[in-house]
Short mmCIF file of C-alpha atoms and ligand atoms in Angstrom, two decimals:
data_model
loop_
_atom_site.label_atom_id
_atom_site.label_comp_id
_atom_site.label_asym_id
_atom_site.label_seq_id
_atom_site.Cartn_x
_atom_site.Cartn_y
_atom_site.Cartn_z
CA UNK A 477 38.07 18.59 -7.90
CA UNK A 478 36.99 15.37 -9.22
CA UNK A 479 36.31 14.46 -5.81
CA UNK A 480 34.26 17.00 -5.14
CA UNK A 481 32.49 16.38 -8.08
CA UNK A 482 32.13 13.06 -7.13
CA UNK A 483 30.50 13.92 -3.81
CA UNK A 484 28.25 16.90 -5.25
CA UNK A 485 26.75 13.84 -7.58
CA UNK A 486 25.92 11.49 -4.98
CA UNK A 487 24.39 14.40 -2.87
CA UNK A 488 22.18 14.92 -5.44
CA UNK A 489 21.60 11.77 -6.16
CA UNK A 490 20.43 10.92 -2.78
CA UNK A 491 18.45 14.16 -2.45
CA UNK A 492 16.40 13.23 -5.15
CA UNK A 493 15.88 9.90 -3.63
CA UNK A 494 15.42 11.32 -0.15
CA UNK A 495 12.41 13.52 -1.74
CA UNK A 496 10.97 11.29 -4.45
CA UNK A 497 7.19 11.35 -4.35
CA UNK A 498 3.96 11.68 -5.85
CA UNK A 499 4.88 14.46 -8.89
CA UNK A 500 3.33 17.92 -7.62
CA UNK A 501 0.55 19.46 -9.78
CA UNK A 502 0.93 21.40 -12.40
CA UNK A 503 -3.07 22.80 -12.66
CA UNK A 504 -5.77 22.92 -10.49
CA UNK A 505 -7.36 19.76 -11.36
CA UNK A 506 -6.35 16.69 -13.76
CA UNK A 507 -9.48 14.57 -13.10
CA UNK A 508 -8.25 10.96 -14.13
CA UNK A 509 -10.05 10.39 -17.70
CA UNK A 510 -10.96 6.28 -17.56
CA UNK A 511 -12.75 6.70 -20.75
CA UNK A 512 -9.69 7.13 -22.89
CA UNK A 513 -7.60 4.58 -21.38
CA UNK A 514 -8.49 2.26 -23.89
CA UNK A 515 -7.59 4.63 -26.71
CA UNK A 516 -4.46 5.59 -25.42
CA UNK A 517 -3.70 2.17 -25.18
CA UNK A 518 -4.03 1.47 -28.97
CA UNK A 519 -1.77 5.23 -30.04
CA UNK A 520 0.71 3.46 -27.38
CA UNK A 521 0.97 6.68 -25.22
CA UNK A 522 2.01 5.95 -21.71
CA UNK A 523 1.60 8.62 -18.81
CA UNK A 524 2.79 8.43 -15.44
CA UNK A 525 -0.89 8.26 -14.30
CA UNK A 526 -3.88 8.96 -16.21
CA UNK A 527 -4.72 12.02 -18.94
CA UNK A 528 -6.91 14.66 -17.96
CA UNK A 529 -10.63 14.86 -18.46
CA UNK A 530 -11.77 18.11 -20.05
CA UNK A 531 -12.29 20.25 -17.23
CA UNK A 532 -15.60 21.20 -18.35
CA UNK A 533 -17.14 18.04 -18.10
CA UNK A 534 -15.64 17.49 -14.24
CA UNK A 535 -18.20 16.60 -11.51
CA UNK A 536 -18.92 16.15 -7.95
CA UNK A 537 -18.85 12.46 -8.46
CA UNK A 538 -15.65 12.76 -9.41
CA UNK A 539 -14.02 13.28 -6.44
CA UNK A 540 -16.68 11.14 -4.06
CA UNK A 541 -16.81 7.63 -2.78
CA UNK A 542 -18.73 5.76 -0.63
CA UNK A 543 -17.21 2.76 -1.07
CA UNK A 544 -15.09 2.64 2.70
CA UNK A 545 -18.60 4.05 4.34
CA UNK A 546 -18.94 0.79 5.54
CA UNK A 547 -16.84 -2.63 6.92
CA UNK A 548 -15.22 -4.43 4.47
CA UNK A 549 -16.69 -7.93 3.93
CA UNK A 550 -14.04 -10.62 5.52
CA UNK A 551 -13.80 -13.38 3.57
CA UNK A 552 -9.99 -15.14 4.09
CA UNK A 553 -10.90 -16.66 7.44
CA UNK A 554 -6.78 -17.82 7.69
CA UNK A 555 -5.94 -13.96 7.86
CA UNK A 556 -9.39 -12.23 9.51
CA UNK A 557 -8.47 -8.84 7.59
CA UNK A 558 -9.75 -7.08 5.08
CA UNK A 559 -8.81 -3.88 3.31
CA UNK A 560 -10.75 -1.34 0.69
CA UNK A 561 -9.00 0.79 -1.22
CA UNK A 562 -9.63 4.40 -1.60
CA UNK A 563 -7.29 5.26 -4.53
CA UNK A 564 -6.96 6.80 -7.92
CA UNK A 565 -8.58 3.73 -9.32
CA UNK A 566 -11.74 4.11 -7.36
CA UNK A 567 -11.32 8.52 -7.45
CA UNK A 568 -10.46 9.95 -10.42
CA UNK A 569 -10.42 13.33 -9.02
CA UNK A 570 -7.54 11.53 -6.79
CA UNK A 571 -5.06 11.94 -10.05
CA UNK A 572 -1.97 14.18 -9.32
CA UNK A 573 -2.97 15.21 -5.75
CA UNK A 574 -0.36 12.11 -4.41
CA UNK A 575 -3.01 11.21 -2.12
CA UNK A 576 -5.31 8.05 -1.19
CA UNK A 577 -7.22 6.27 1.60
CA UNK A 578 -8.05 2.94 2.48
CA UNK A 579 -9.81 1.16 5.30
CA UNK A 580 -9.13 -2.20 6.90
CA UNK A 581 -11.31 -4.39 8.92
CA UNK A 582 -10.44 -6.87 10.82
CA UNK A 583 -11.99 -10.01 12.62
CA UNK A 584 -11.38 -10.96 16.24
CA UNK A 585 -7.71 -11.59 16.38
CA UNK A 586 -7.31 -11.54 12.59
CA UNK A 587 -4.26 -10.21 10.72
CA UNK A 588 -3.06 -7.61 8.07
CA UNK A 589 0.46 -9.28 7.29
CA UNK A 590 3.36 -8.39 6.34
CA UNK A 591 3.46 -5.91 3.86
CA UNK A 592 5.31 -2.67 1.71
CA UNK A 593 4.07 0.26 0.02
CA UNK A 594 6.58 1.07 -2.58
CA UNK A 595 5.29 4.32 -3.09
CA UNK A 596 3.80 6.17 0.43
CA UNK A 597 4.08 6.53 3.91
CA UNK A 598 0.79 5.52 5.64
CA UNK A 599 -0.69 6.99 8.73
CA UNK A 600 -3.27 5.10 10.76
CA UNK A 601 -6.52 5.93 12.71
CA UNK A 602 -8.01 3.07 14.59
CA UNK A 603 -11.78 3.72 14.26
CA UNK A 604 -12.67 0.54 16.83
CA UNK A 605 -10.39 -2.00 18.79
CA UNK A 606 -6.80 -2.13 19.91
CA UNK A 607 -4.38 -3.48 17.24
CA UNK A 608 -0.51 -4.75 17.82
CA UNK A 609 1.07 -2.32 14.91
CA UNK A 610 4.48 -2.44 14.14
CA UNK A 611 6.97 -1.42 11.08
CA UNK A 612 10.91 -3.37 10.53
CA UNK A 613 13.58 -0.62 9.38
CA UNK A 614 16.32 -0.88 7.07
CA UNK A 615 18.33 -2.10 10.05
CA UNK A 616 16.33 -4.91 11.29
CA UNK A 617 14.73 -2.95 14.19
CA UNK A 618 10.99 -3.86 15.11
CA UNK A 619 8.85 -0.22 15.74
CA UNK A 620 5.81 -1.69 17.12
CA UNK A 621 3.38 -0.51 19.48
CA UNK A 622 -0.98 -1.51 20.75
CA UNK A 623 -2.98 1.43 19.72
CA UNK A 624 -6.43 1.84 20.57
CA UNK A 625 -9.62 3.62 19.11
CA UNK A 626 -8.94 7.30 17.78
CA UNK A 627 -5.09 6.95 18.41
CA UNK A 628 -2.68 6.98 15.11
CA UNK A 629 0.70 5.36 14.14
CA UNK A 630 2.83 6.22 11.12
CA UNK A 631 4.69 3.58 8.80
CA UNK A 632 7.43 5.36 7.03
CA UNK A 633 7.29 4.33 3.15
CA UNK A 634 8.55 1.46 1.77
CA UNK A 635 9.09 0.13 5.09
CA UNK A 636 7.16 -4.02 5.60
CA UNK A 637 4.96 -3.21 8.56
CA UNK A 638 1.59 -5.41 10.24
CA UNK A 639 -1.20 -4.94 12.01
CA UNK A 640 -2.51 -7.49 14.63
CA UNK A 641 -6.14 -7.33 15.91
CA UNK A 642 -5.41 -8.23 19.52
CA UNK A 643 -9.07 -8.44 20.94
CA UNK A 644 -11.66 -10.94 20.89
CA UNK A 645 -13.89 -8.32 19.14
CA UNK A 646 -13.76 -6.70 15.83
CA UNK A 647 -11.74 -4.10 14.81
CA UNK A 648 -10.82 -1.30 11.73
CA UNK A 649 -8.80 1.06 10.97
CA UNK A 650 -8.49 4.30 8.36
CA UNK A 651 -5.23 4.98 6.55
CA UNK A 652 -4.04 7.98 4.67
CA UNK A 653 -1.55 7.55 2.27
CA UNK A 654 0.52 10.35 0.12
CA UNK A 655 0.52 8.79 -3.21
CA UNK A 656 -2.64 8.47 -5.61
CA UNK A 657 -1.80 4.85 -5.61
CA UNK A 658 0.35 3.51 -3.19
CA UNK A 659 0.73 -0.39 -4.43
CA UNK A 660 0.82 -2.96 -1.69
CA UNK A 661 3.49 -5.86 -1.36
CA UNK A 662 2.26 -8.79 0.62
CA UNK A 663 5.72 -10.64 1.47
CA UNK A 664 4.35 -13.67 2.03
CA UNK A 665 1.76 -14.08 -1.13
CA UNK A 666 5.36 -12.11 -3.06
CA UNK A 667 7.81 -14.79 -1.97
CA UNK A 668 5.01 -18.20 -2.29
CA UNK A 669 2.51 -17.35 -4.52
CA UNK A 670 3.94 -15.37 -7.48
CA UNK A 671 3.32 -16.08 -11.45
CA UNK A 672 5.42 -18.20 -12.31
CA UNK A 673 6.82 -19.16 -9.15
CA UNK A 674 10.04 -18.03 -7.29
CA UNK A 675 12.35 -21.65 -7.74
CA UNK A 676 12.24 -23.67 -4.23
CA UNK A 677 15.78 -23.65 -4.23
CA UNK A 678 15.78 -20.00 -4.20
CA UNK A 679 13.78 -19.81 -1.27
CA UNK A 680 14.57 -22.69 0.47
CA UNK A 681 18.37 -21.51 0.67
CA UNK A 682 17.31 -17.89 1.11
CA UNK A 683 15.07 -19.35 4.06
CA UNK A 684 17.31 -22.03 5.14
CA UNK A 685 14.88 -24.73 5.24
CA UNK A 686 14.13 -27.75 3.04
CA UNK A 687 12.57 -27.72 -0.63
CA UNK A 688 9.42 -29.69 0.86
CA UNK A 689 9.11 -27.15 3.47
CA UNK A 690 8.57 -24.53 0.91
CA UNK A 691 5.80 -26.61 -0.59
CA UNK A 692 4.04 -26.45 2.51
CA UNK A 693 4.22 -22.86 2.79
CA UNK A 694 3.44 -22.16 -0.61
CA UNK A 695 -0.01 -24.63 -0.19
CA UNK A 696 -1.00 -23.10 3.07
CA UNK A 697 -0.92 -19.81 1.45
CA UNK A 698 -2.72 -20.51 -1.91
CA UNK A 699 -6.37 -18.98 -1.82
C1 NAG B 1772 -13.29 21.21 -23.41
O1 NAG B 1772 -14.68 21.26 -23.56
C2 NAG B 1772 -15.12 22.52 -24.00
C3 NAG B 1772 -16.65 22.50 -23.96
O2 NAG B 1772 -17.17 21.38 -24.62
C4 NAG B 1772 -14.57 22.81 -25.39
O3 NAG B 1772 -14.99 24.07 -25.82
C5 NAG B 1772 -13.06 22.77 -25.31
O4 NAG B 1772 -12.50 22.91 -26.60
C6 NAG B 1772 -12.60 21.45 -24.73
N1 NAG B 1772 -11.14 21.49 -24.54
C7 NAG B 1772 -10.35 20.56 -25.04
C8 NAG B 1772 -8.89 20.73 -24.74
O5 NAG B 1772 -10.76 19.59 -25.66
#
């Protein structure tokens, strides 16, 4: 019986992992209210997102943005990439509906590296170009694949996936997300560049390469 108990637990456990997202909504609306951020901040009431605005003071703008109309400007010339969000932060009609957008543009052969989102699956639309795309499960396997204008390619959350621009030209791409605010992990900028910084000897055994090495890296890397 204990056993069994045992097991039932772990089920659950899991299931609840296995279907953790973005909470569903409990109204029609919950319009993200920026304004009282600050106040909240000072009664020291913390939401899992952001309050409500009153609904009767909603508006179109609310839920608008033209902000991934156009290409993002490129401006690390190492990388060639550049992404816009299209999130809670830039929505507020976004909050509670566990989804976001995001473009990325990219220069002739430039890179979106390594990265996670810890909390969404992403699905991509190439709007021009033909990108190298690939995700690395759990178990080491590379999913990877060249997609070309109007095709799509999914990268299963929490999962460190790239995209390569493999063209001479320029390319971009849309993403969806399902989460209001994904987060992104760059592994790289993580492992090198964090505040304060990850020891060398951490990394240089984790890597298996010498301290100086990782000095290198984490030069090359800073902005
Ligand atoms: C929302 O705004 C309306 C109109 O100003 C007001 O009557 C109502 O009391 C407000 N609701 C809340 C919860 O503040």
């Amino acid at each position: 019986m204990a056993a069994f108990m045992a097991v039932f637990v772990l089920l659950a456990v899991f299931a609840i992992g296995a279907f953790a997202n973005d909470p569903d909504m409990l109204q029609d609306v919950c319009v993200a209210d920026c304004t009282s951020v600050l106040l909240i901040n000072v009664l020291g009431i913390l939401v899992n997102g952001y309050t409500c605005k009153n609904i009767s003071t909603i508006t179109p703008e609310d839920f608008f943005f033209a902000g991934i109309s156009q290409p993002g400007q490129i401006t690390n010339n190492i990388l060639g990439s550049k992404g816009t969000k299209a999130n809670v932060k830039d929505i507020p009609g976004l909050n509670t509906l566990g989804l976001s957008m995001s473009r990325v543009d990219f220069a002739p052969y430039g890179l979106n590296p390594p990265h996670v989102h810890p909390r969404a699956s992403e699905m991509i639309f190439v709007l021009e170009g033909e990108l190298y795309v690939g995700f690395i499960t759990t178990n080491n396997k590379l999913i990877s694949k060249v997609v070309k204008v109007g095709e799509v390619f999914v990268f299963p959350k929490g999962l460190a996936h790239f995209l390569k621009n493999m063209l001479k030209y320029p390319a971009a791409i849309l993403a969806a997300f399902n989460s209001q605010l994904p987060g992104t992990q760059q592994l790289a900028a993580a492992l090198f560049t964090s505040d304060p910084s990850v020891p060398n000897d951490v990394l240089a055994q984790a890597f298996n390469i010498e301290e100086k090495d990782i000095e290198k890296i984490r030069v090359g890397l800073t902005p």
